Short mmCIF file of C-alpha atoms in Angstrom, two decimals:
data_model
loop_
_atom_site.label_atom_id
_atom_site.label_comp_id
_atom_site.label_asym_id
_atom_site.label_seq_id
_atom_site.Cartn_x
_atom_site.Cartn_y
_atom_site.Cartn_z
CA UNK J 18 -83.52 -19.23 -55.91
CA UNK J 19 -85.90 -17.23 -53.91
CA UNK J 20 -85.51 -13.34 -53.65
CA UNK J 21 -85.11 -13.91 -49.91
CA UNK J 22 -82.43 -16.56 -50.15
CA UNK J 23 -80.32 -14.39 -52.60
CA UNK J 24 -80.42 -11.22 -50.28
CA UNK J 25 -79.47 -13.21 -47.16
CA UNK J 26 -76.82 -14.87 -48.75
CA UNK J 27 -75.50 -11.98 -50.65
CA UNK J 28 -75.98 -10.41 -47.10
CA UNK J 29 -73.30 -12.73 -45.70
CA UNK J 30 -70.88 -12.37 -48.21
CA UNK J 31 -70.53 -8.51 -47.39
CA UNK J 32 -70.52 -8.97 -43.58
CA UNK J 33 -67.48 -11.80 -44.39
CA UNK J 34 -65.91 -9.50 -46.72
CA UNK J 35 -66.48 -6.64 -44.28
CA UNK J 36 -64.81 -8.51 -41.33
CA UNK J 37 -61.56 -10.08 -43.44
CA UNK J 38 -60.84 -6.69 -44.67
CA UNK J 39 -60.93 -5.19 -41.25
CA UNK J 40 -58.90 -8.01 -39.53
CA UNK J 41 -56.27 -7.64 -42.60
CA UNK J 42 -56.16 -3.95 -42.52
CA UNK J 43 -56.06 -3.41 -38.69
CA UNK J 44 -52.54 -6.09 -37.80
CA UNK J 45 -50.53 -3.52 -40.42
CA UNK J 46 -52.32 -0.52 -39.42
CA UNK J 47 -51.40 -0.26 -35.79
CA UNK J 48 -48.01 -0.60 -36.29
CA UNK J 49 -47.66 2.09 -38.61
CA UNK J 50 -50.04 4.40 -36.65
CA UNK J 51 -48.66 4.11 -33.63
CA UNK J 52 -45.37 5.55 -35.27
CA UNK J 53 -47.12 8.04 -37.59
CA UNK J 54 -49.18 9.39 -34.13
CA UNK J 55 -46.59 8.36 -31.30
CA UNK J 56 -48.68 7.43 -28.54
CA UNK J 57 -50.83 3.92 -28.57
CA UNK J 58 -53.81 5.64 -27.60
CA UNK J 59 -54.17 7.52 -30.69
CA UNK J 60 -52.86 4.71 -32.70
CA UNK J 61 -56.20 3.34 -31.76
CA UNK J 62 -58.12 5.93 -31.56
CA UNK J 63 -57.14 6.18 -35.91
CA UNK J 64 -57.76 2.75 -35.97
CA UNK J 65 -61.11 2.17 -35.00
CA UNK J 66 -61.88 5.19 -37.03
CA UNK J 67 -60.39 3.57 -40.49
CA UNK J 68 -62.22 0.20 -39.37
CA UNK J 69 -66.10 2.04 -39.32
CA UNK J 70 -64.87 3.26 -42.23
CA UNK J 71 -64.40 0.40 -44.33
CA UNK J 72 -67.24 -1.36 -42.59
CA UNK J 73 -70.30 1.30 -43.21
CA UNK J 74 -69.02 3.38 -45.90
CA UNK J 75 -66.50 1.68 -48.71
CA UNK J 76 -67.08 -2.08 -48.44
CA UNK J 77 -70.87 -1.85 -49.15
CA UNK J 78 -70.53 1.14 -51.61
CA UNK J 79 -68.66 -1.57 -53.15
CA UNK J 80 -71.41 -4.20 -52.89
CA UNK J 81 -74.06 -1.73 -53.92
CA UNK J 82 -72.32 -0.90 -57.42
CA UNK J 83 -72.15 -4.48 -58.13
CA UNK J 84 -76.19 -4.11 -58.38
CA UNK J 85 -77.64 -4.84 -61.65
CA UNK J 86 -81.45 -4.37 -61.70
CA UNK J 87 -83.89 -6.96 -63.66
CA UNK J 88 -84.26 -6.16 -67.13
CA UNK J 89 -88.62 -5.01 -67.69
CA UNK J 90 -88.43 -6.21 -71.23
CA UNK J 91 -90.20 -9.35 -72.10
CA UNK J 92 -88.78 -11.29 -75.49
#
């Protein structure tokens, strides 16, 4: 497989991941927030705050630690 190929596809697999996680998290989250916070609108306000969250920050930190450069040594 081509650099390219592995990139785009690994690529795809963290914007899935991204999106199931956010989809999962969000149906139990609202109901709990809008109890913790009392009003909807800053139910959803929390919300859309947890789901950037896990989309920019922890989901790809995840991805990124999964890294494992190419060995330089030849045998």
């Amino acid at each position: 497989m081509s650099p390219t190929v592995v990139f785009l596809s690994d690529l795809t697999l963290a914007v899935l991941v991204c999106t199931g996680v956010v989809f999962y998290v969000a149906k139990h989250l609202r109901l709990l927030l809008i109890e913790l916070r009392g009003t909807t609108e800053r139910a959803n306000f929390w919300l859309a705050f947890s789901n950037v969250s896990l989309v920019l920050v922890l989901v790809p930190t995840i991805f990124a630690l999964d890294d494992r450069p190419e060995s330089e040594l030849t045998s």
